[in-house]
Short mmCIF file of C-alpha atoms in Angstrom, two decimals:
data_model
loop_
_atom_site.label_atom_id
_atom_site.label_comp_id
_atom_site.label_asym_id
_atom_site.label_seq_id
_atom_site.Cartn_x
_atom_site.Cartn_y
_atom_site.Cartn_z
CA MET A 273 -24.46 35.82 25.46
CA LEU A 274 -24.45 33.44 22.51
CA LYS A 275 -21.76 35.50 20.78
CA THR A 276 -19.58 35.22 23.87
CA LYS A 277 -19.97 31.44 23.90
CA PHE A 278 -19.15 31.22 20.21
CA ALA A 279 -16.07 33.39 20.75
CA GLY A 280 -14.91 31.25 23.66
CA LEU A 281 -15.36 28.05 21.71
CA ALA A 282 -13.61 29.52 18.68
CA GLY A 283 -10.69 30.57 20.86
CA LEU A 284 -10.37 27.14 22.44
CA SER A 285 -10.62 25.48 19.04
CA LEU A 286 -7.96 27.74 17.53
CA LEU A 287 -5.63 27.12 20.46
CA GLY A 288 -6.19 23.38 20.22
CA TRP A 289 -5.63 23.21 16.48
CA LEU A 290 -2.47 25.29 16.75
CA SER A 291 -1.21 22.97 19.46
CA ALA A 292 -2.13 19.98 17.34
CA ALA A 293 -0.14 21.32 14.43
CA GLN A 294 2.95 21.31 16.63
CA THR A 295 2.39 18.04 18.50
CA HIS A 296 0.48 15.60 16.31
CA ALA A 297 3.67 13.87 15.17
CA GLN A 298 5.08 13.39 18.65
CA GLY A 299 4.93 10.04 20.40
CA LEU A 300 4.91 9.26 24.09
CA GLY A 301 8.59 8.48 24.58
CA ASN A 302 10.96 5.93 23.11
CA SER A 303 9.09 2.76 22.06
CA PRO A 304 11.04 0.17 20.02
CA TYR A 305 7.74 -1.42 18.96
CA SER A 306 6.80 1.77 17.11
CA ARG A 307 9.43 0.78 14.51
CA LEU A 308 6.99 -1.79 13.18
CA GLY A 309 4.23 -1.07 10.70
CA LEU A 310 3.03 2.53 10.84
CA GLY A 311 4.05 2.86 14.50
CA ASP A 312 2.11 2.46 17.73
CA ALA A 313 -1.51 2.31 16.61
CA TYR A 314 -4.22 4.32 18.39
CA ILE A 315 -6.87 3.29 15.88
CA ASN A 316 -10.32 3.98 17.35
CA THR A 317 -9.29 3.86 21.02
CA GLY A 318 -11.65 6.53 22.38
CA GLY A 319 -11.08 9.44 24.76
CA VAL A 320 -10.37 10.11 28.41
CA ARG A 321 -13.58 8.45 29.65
CA GLN A 322 -12.85 5.24 27.75
CA MET A 323 -9.20 5.19 28.82
CA ALA A 324 -10.20 5.27 32.51
CA MET A 325 -12.48 2.26 31.98
CA GLY A 326 -9.89 0.02 30.36
CA GLY A 327 -10.48 1.30 26.84
CA VAL A 328 -14.14 0.19 26.74
CA GLY A 329 -17.24 2.13 25.80
CA LEU A 330 -18.51 0.84 22.44
CA ALA A 331 -21.92 0.20 24.01
CA ALA A 332 -21.88 2.78 26.81
CA PRO A 333 -23.86 5.91 25.83
CA ASN A 334 -22.98 9.12 27.61
CA GLY A 335 -24.22 12.70 27.36
CA THR A 336 -21.31 14.44 29.10
CA ASN A 337 -18.27 13.27 27.13
CA VAL A 338 -17.85 12.94 23.37
CA ASN A 339 -17.98 9.21 22.63
CA GLU A 340 -16.69 8.83 19.07
CA LEU A 341 -15.41 5.31 19.82
CA ASN A 342 -18.69 4.19 18.29
CA PRO A 343 -20.11 6.77 15.83
CA ALA A 344 -23.64 5.52 16.58
CA LEU A 345 -23.29 6.80 20.17
CA VAL A 346 -22.85 10.38 18.97
CA TYR A 347 -26.66 10.38 18.82
CA TYR A 348 -26.76 10.57 22.63
CA THR A 349 -25.17 14.03 22.59
CA SER A 350 -27.83 16.08 24.35
CA ARG A 351 -25.93 19.38 24.39
CA THR A 352 -23.16 20.88 22.32
CA THR A 353 -20.00 19.36 23.79
CA TYR A 354 -16.43 20.47 23.26
CA GLU A 355 -13.67 18.27 24.64
CA VAL A 356 -9.89 18.60 24.69
CA ALA A 357 -7.31 16.38 26.40
CA VAL A 358 -3.56 16.14 26.90
CA THR A 359 -1.65 12.89 27.40
CA GLY A 360 1.58 12.08 29.22
CA GLN A 361 3.51 8.88 29.80
CA PHE A 362 6.45 7.58 31.83
CA LYS A 363 7.99 4.23 31.01
CA THR A 364 10.87 1.87 31.66
CA ILE A 365 12.18 -0.05 28.64
CA SER A 366 14.39 -3.10 29.18
CA ASN A 367 15.74 -6.35 27.79
CA ARG A 368 18.11 -8.87 29.39
CA THR A 369 21.13 -6.55 29.18
CA ASN A 370 19.97 -2.92 29.22
CA SER A 371 17.22 -0.67 30.50
CA GLN A 372 16.28 2.98 30.30
CA ARG A 373 13.60 5.36 31.53
CA ASP A 374 11.76 7.68 29.23
CA GLY A 375 8.64 9.78 29.00
CA SER A 376 6.90 12.53 27.11
CA GLY A 377 3.65 14.41 26.72
CA THR A 378 1.51 15.60 23.84
CA LEU A 379 -1.91 16.83 22.85
CA GLY A 380 -4.35 13.94 23.30
CA TYR A 381 -7.26 14.91 21.06
CA LEU A 382 -9.87 17.54 20.20
CA ALA A 383 -13.56 16.75 19.75
CA LEU A 384 -16.79 18.66 19.17
CA ALA A 385 -20.24 17.02 19.18
CA PHE A 386 -23.66 18.62 18.76
CA PRO A 387 -27.29 17.54 18.28
CA ILE A 388 -28.86 18.56 14.98
CA SER A 389 -32.40 17.23 15.42
CA LYS A 390 -34.27 14.72 17.52
CA ARG A 391 -32.94 11.92 15.31
CA TRP A 392 -29.59 13.26 14.17
CA ALA A 393 -26.31 14.32 15.82
CA ALA A 394 -22.79 14.93 14.56
CA ALA A 395 -19.22 15.17 15.81
CA ALA A 396 -15.86 16.32 14.48
CA GLY A 397 -12.38 16.19 15.87
CA LEU A 398 -8.66 15.56 15.61
CA ARG A 399 -6.89 12.66 17.26
CA PRO A 400 -3.71 10.58 16.84
CA TYR A 401 -3.81 7.59 14.50
CA THR A 402 -0.29 6.22 14.93
CA ALA A 403 2.92 7.44 16.59
CA VAL A 404 6.55 6.65 15.75
CA ASP A 405 9.19 7.42 18.37
CA TYR A 406 12.17 5.12 18.85
CA GLU A 407 15.93 5.12 19.20
CA SER A 408 18.02 1.98 19.63
CA THR A 409 21.65 0.94 19.24
CA THR A 410 23.11 -2.54 18.74
CA SER A 411 26.69 -3.75 18.35
CA ASN A 412 28.13 -6.78 16.55
CA SER A 413 31.57 -8.23 15.99
CA VAL A 414 33.28 -7.76 12.62
CA ALA A 415 34.30 -10.92 10.77
CA GLY A 416 38.06 -11.15 10.39
CA ASP A 417 38.86 -8.42 12.93
CA PRO A 418 38.35 -9.41 16.60
CA ASN A 419 39.23 -5.87 17.72
CA ALA A 420 36.52 -4.15 15.68
CA GLN A 421 32.84 -3.65 16.34
CA SER A 422 29.95 -2.69 14.09
CA ILE A 423 27.63 -0.17 15.77
CA ASN A 424 24.11 -0.02 14.33
CA ARG A 425 21.84 2.87 15.29
CA PHE A 426 18.13 3.11 14.45
CA THR A 427 15.92 6.15 15.02
CA GLY A 428 12.44 7.13 13.99
CA ASP A 429 9.91 9.85 14.67
CA GLY A 430 6.64 11.22 13.36
CA GLY A 431 3.25 9.64 13.05
CA LEU A 432 -0.19 10.00 11.54
CA SER A 433 -3.15 12.05 12.70
CA GLU A 434 -6.85 11.62 11.99
CA ALA A 435 -9.27 14.48 11.33
CA TYR A 436 -12.78 13.05 11.35
CA MET A 437 -16.45 13.83 10.94
CA ALA A 438 -19.06 11.46 12.42
CA HIS A 439 -22.85 11.37 12.04
CA ALA A 440 -25.37 9.33 14.00
CA PHE A 441 -29.05 8.66 13.29
CA ARG A 442 -31.88 7.12 15.26
CA LEU A 443 -33.68 4.58 13.06
CA ALA A 444 -36.11 3.19 15.63
CA LYS A 445 -36.67 3.10 19.35
CA GLY A 446 -33.35 2.08 20.91
CA LEU A 447 -31.59 1.59 17.55
CA THR A 448 -29.00 4.06 16.26
CA VAL A 449 -26.45 3.82 13.48
CA GLY A 450 -23.51 6.02 12.60
CA GLY A 451 -20.58 6.50 10.29
CA THR A 452 -17.20 8.20 10.45
CA ALA A 453 -15.23 9.61 7.53
CA SER A 454 -11.64 10.50 8.41
CA TYR A 455 -8.73 12.13 6.67
CA VAL A 456 -5.48 10.52 7.82
CA PHE A 457 -2.27 12.47 7.24
CA GLY A 458 1.27 12.78 8.53
CA THR A 459 4.93 11.93 7.98
CA ILE A 460 7.25 9.22 9.26
CA ASP A 461 11.04 9.56 9.27
CA ALA A 462 13.31 6.57 9.84
CA THR A 463 17.12 6.58 10.01
CA SER A 464 19.48 3.59 10.15
CA GLY A 465 23.25 3.92 10.34
CA THR A 466 26.27 1.64 10.68
CA THR A 467 29.68 2.62 12.07
CA VAL A 468 32.74 0.38 12.40
CA ILE A 469 34.85 1.06 15.52
CA THR A 470 38.35 -0.35 15.90
CA SER A 471 40.70 -0.47 18.85
CA GLY A 472 42.83 2.31 17.35
CA ASP A 473 42.15 5.98 16.54
CA ASN A 474 38.51 6.41 15.42
CA SER A 475 38.51 10.17 15.06
CA ASN A 476 38.05 9.83 11.29
CA ALA A 477 35.54 7.01 11.45
CA GLN A 478 32.43 7.44 9.35
CA SER A 479 28.96 5.95 9.37
CA THR A 480 26.77 5.02 6.45
CA VAL A 481 23.27 6.34 7.10
CA ARG A 482 20.03 5.51 5.28
CA LEU A 483 17.16 8.01 5.66
CA GLU A 484 13.53 7.27 4.81
CA HIS A 485 10.93 10.04 4.66
CA VAL A 486 7.32 9.03 3.97
CA ARG A 487 4.30 11.32 3.63
CA TYR A 488 0.89 9.70 4.01
CA SER A 489 -2.57 11.05 3.30
CA ASP A 490 -5.89 9.43 2.46
CA PHE A 491 -9.45 8.78 3.67
CA ILE A 492 -10.67 5.97 5.90
CA PHE A 493 -14.20 4.99 6.92
CA ARG A 494 -15.94 3.31 9.87
CA ALA A 495 -19.53 2.28 10.51
CA GLY A 496 -21.21 1.57 13.84
CA ALA A 497 -24.51 0.40 15.29
CA HIS A 498 -25.99 0.47 18.79
CA TYR A 499 -29.12 -1.03 20.30
CA ARG A 500 -30.50 -0.18 23.74
CA SER A 501 -33.40 -1.80 25.58
CA LYS A 502 -34.65 -2.75 29.02
CA LEU A 503 -33.65 -5.96 30.70
CA THR A 504 -35.80 -5.20 33.75
CA ASP A 505 -37.59 -2.12 35.03
CA LYS A 506 -34.33 -0.86 36.59
CA LEU A 507 -31.75 -2.38 34.28
CA ASN A 508 -30.87 -1.62 30.65
CA TYR A 509 -28.66 -3.50 28.25
CA ASN A 510 -26.73 -2.16 25.26
CA LEU A 511 -25.28 -3.98 22.25
CA ALA A 512 -22.84 -2.39 19.79
CA ALA A 513 -20.61 -3.14 16.83
CA VAL A 514 -18.09 -1.02 14.92
CA TYR A 515 -16.37 -1.96 11.66
CA GLY A 516 -13.34 -0.15 10.29
CA PHE A 517 -12.98 -0.82 6.58
CA GLN A 518 -9.66 -1.79 5.03
CA SER A 519 -7.95 1.26 3.58
CA ASN A 520 -4.95 1.96 1.41
CA LEU A 521 -3.10 5.08 2.53
CA ASN A 522 -1.39 6.90 -0.33
CA GLY A 523 2.26 7.54 0.43
CA THR A 524 5.12 9.44 -1.17
CA TYR A 525 8.56 8.01 -0.40
CA ASP A 526 11.99 9.63 -0.41
CA VAL A 527 15.07 7.57 0.48
CA THR A 528 18.64 8.88 0.63
CA GLN A 529 21.98 7.52 1.77
CA GLU A 530 24.87 9.58 3.09
CA GLN A 531 28.08 9.43 5.10
CA ARG A 532 28.31 11.04 8.54
CA THR A 533 30.98 11.67 11.11
CA LEU A 534 30.97 10.09 14.56
CA THR A 535 29.22 13.19 15.89
CA GLY A 536 26.41 12.75 13.35
CA ALA A 537 27.34 15.64 11.06
CA PRO A 538 26.72 14.94 7.34
CA ILE A 539 29.83 14.78 5.16
CA ALA A 540 29.65 17.01 2.08
CA ASN A 541 29.08 15.47 -1.34
CA THR A 542 28.29 11.99 0.01
CA SER A 543 24.50 12.06 -0.26
CA ILE A 544 22.96 9.64 -2.77
CA VAL A 545 19.28 9.72 -3.69
CA LEU A 546 17.93 6.17 -3.84
CA VAL A 547 14.24 7.01 -4.20
CA SER A 548 12.62 10.38 -4.93
CA GLY A 549 8.88 10.97 -4.88
CA GLN A 550 7.98 7.32 -5.35
CA LYS A 551 4.26 6.70 -4.94
CA GLY A 552 2.97 3.75 -3.00
CA GLU A 553 0.25 2.54 -0.69
CA ALA A 554 0.22 1.25 2.86
CA ARG A 555 -2.57 -1.24 3.43
CA VAL A 556 -4.30 -0.78 6.80
CA PRO A 557 -6.37 -3.88 7.68
CA THR A 558 -9.96 -4.08 8.83
CA LEU A 559 -10.88 -3.58 12.47
CA ALA A 560 -13.92 -5.30 13.99
CA GLN A 561 -15.13 -4.27 17.47
CA PHE A 562 -18.02 -5.55 19.57
CA GLY A 563 -19.37 -4.32 22.88
CA ILE A 564 -22.03 -5.02 25.49
CA SER A 565 -22.93 -2.98 28.56
CA LEU A 566 -25.40 -2.84 31.43
CA ASP A 567 -26.60 0.28 33.26
CA ASN A 568 -29.38 1.53 35.50
CA ASN A 569 -29.83 4.78 33.53
CA ARG A 570 -28.83 6.75 36.59
CA ASN A 571 -25.45 6.32 38.25
CA TRP A 572 -23.57 3.21 37.08
CA SER A 573 -22.64 1.19 34.01
CA THR A 574 -20.34 -1.75 33.21
CA SER A 575 -19.00 -2.68 29.78
CA LEU A 576 -17.19 -5.49 27.98
CA ASP A 577 -15.52 -4.81 24.62
CA LEU A 578 -13.81 -7.15 22.15
CA ALA A 579 -11.74 -6.21 19.10
CA ARG A 580 -9.91 -7.99 16.30
CA GLN A 581 -7.62 -6.46 13.67
CA GLN A 582 -6.08 -8.37 10.78
CA TRP A 583 -2.52 -7.04 10.94
CA SER A 584 -1.37 -10.07 8.93
CA ARG A 585 -2.73 -8.20 5.91
CA PHE A 586 -0.76 -5.04 6.63
CA GLN A 587 1.63 -4.07 3.87
CA VAL A 588 3.93 -1.23 2.87
CA PRO A 589 5.73 -1.06 -0.49
CA THR A 590 9.27 -2.30 -1.05
CA LEU A 591 11.53 0.64 -1.88
CA ALA A 592 14.40 0.50 -4.36
CA GLY A 593 14.69 -3.25 -3.91
CA VAL A 594 15.10 -2.91 -0.14
CA THR A 595 12.30 -3.91 2.19
CA SER A 596 11.58 -1.24 4.79
CA ALA A 597 11.98 -2.19 8.45
CA ALA A 598 8.34 -1.23 8.83
CA ASN A 599 7.36 -4.16 6.61
CA VAL A 600 8.23 -6.87 9.16
CA PRO A 601 5.49 -9.55 8.94
CA LEU A 602 2.79 -8.91 11.51
CA SER A 603 0.05 -11.10 12.98
CA ASP A 604 -3.66 -10.65 13.66
CA THR A 605 -4.43 -9.20 17.08
CA TYR A 606 -7.22 -9.48 19.63
CA ARG A 607 -8.12 -7.17 22.47
CA VAL A 608 -10.52 -7.52 25.39
CA GLY A 609 -11.44 -4.84 27.92
CA LEU A 610 -13.72 -4.79 30.95
CA GLY A 611 -14.62 -1.64 32.85
CA GLY A 612 -17.26 0.57 34.32
CA GLU A 613 -18.16 3.82 36.05
CA TRP A 614 -20.15 4.80 39.15
CA ALA A 615 -21.38 8.07 40.63
CA PRO A 616 -22.73 7.60 44.19
CA ASP A 617 -25.44 10.27 43.84
CA PRO A 618 -25.25 12.54 40.74
CA THR A 619 -27.93 14.93 42.05
CA ASN A 620 -26.60 15.35 45.59
CA VAL A 621 -26.11 19.03 46.41
CA ASP A 622 -24.63 18.59 49.90
CA ASN A 623 -21.74 16.22 49.24
CA TYR A 624 -19.57 17.06 46.21
CA PHE A 625 -17.77 13.70 46.12
CA LYS A 626 -21.06 11.87 45.70
CA ARG A 627 -21.38 13.65 42.34
CA VAL A 628 -17.89 12.61 41.22
CA VAL A 629 -17.79 9.79 38.67
CA TYR A 630 -15.39 6.96 39.58
CA ARG A 631 -14.09 4.76 36.76
CA ALA A 632 -11.92 1.63 36.52
CA GLY A 633 -11.10 -1.15 34.07
CA ILE A 634 -8.66 -3.80 32.87
CA SER A 635 -7.53 -4.79 29.38
CA LEU A 636 -5.48 -7.42 27.59
CA ALA A 637 -4.24 -6.94 24.02
CA GLU A 638 -1.92 -8.80 21.69
CA VAL A 639 1.07 -7.10 20.08
CA PRO A 640 1.13 -7.75 16.29
CA TYR A 641 4.88 -8.56 16.35
CA ARG A 642 5.78 -12.17 17.26
CA PRO A 643 9.55 -12.70 17.65
CA GLY A 644 10.39 -16.37 17.15
CA GLY A 645 6.68 -17.10 16.90
CA GLN A 646 6.11 -16.02 20.52
CA ARG A 647 2.98 -14.05 21.36
CA LEU A 648 3.50 -10.74 23.16
CA TYR A 649 0.81 -9.01 25.20
CA ASP A 650 -0.07 -5.58 26.52
CA ARG A 651 -1.67 -5.96 29.97
CA ALA A 652 -3.07 -2.90 31.71
CA VAL A 653 -5.21 -1.71 34.60
CA SER A 654 -6.91 1.69 34.42
CA TRP A 655 -8.75 4.06 36.71
CA GLY A 656 -9.96 7.64 36.66
CA PHE A 657 -12.43 10.28 37.79
CA GLY A 658 -14.91 12.74 36.37
CA PHE A 659 -15.08 15.93 38.43
CA PRO A 660 -18.10 18.16 37.73
CA ILE A 661 -17.11 21.80 38.03
CA PRO A 662 -19.37 23.63 40.54
CA GLY A 663 -21.78 26.13 39.05
CA ALA A 664 -23.45 23.86 36.51
CA THR A 665 -26.90 24.84 35.23
CA PRO A 666 -29.43 23.12 32.95
CA LEU A 667 -27.80 25.02 30.08
CA ASP A 668 -24.10 24.88 30.97
CA ALA A 669 -21.82 22.30 32.58
CA THR A 670 -18.09 21.64 32.68
CA THR A 671 -16.39 18.38 33.65
CA LEU A 672 -12.72 17.74 34.38
CA SER A 673 -11.78 14.12 33.69
CA LEU A 674 -8.64 12.28 34.74
CA ALA A 675 -7.53 8.86 33.50
CA PHE A 676 -4.55 6.70 34.49
CA THR A 677 -3.29 3.44 33.03
CA TYR A 678 -0.53 1.22 34.38
CA GLY A 679 0.58 -1.51 32.00
CA GLN A 680 3.25 -3.85 30.75
CA ARG A 681 3.92 -4.58 27.10
CA GLY A 682 6.12 -7.44 25.92
CA ASN A 683 8.57 -9.49 28.00
CA ASN A 684 12.29 -10.18 28.37
CA ASN A 685 12.24 -13.75 27.02
CA VAL A 686 15.14 -14.77 24.78
CA THR A 687 14.19 -15.86 21.27
CA ILE A 688 16.01 -16.59 18.01
CA ASP A 689 15.01 -13.11 16.80
CA SER A 690 16.01 -11.48 20.13
CA PRO A 691 19.17 -13.09 21.59
CA SER A 692 19.41 -10.27 24.18
CA GLY A 693 15.78 -10.78 25.16
CA ASN A 694 12.58 -9.22 23.90
CA VAL A 695 11.78 -5.62 24.77
CA LYS A 696 9.56 -5.08 27.80
CA GLU A 697 7.86 -1.77 28.51
CA ASN A 698 6.45 -0.89 31.93
CA TYR A 699 4.46 2.30 31.62
CA ILE A 700 2.06 4.61 33.36
CA ARG A 701 -0.05 6.78 31.08
CA MET A 702 -2.05 9.81 32.16
CA GLN A 703 -4.72 11.83 30.41
CA VAL A 704 -6.43 15.03 31.49
CA GLY A 705 -9.52 16.16 29.64
CA VAL A 706 -12.01 19.01 29.89
CA SER A 707 -15.57 18.74 28.56
CA LEU A 708 -17.63 21.87 28.02
CA ASN A 709 -21.38 21.26 27.63
CA ASN A 710 -23.73 23.96 26.51
CA ARG A 711 -27.26 24.05 25.12
CA TRP A 712 -27.22 26.25 22.03
CA PHE A 713 -29.88 27.79 19.80
CA ILE A 714 -32.62 28.08 22.42
CA LYS A 715 -35.57 30.15 21.34
CA ARG A 716 -36.25 32.60 24.15
CA ARG A 717 -39.81 33.26 25.18
CA ILE A 718 -41.09 36.49 26.73
CA GLU A 719 -43.97 36.08 29.13
#
């Protein structure tokens, strides 16, 4: 029996890791904001349960899902839990003059948590860290030639993934602490090209293209704490804090320049190596998160989370005397989320929908990029469900979780930096996750 469970888990893990190898660098559709910094950041954002509650959960212990948002909460893993999720997104991107629809899907994350002793539990997994996925085109007039236009095209893809190991320990009644050590790795490719188009024959027109290829890899660390106690006989409160330490990701940079035809085909013998194998570091700033939650230890909980990240201290090296587009000055960001979950009657055997967990939340976050000094926000509302799969026993249980988020990032306001208007993204994001819970290593007794 135990061998069968191990084989099943090994098969799921192998399938997940193989999928991750193919999808970890894929984003969720064209996002011009992913051109900045290291891309769209998913730094310590949690899993499908947290997404459905507005991205909160720092102080919300749970024994069904893997909660690595706060490493101290891994302690509440009562059974070996394996979790895998996929993520999809549809969005509309627009400014004052243009708009487009886009979307994509990718592996969300993999996680495995297990109790080790009465005071110690651990978790390991793979999740996205940042994602780069953008493509934009701009046109400008050419000085001295009113019939010519300069077409500028920018593309980027790739991203970073995080393979982590977390440990949690109970120090005293209600007090747990934890730490996460992660290996961050991945590549980011960015291309920028300029083509001059005239009113005449452009069949021989060429574009000058600059290609950046960066490989990142290094370790990052987080620490978390959680305290749980009674407010009344039927009400508990939870306090939590997580701190992500500043880290310098080692990078290897290659930059080339070449000529291409209008169709994008490289022209022979035009490639020039500007940088080859240059070493550098990308500074990722500290992240401070705080959470508070209330629950009745039975069928409901509500949480409030706050976060601050010092993106003003972000930095990537200057290459060959040219500052990378990723090194646009950024600003510190704040995020607030409020959410909760409710199961009408988790032990009801007659009505299945009374055992379903219903989740909802809202969130407001700043975007680190401020065109013309204007603050941009990401506003979102989330909801989701946790469906227990029939047939659960005290030793085995499976839960199917769904999470949905509808949000808006940015606006269309005109600024000095954005004469055609800022970029606004309206999106709906979906995540489907499966949690497998099993109690391992039980010593059988013969009576």
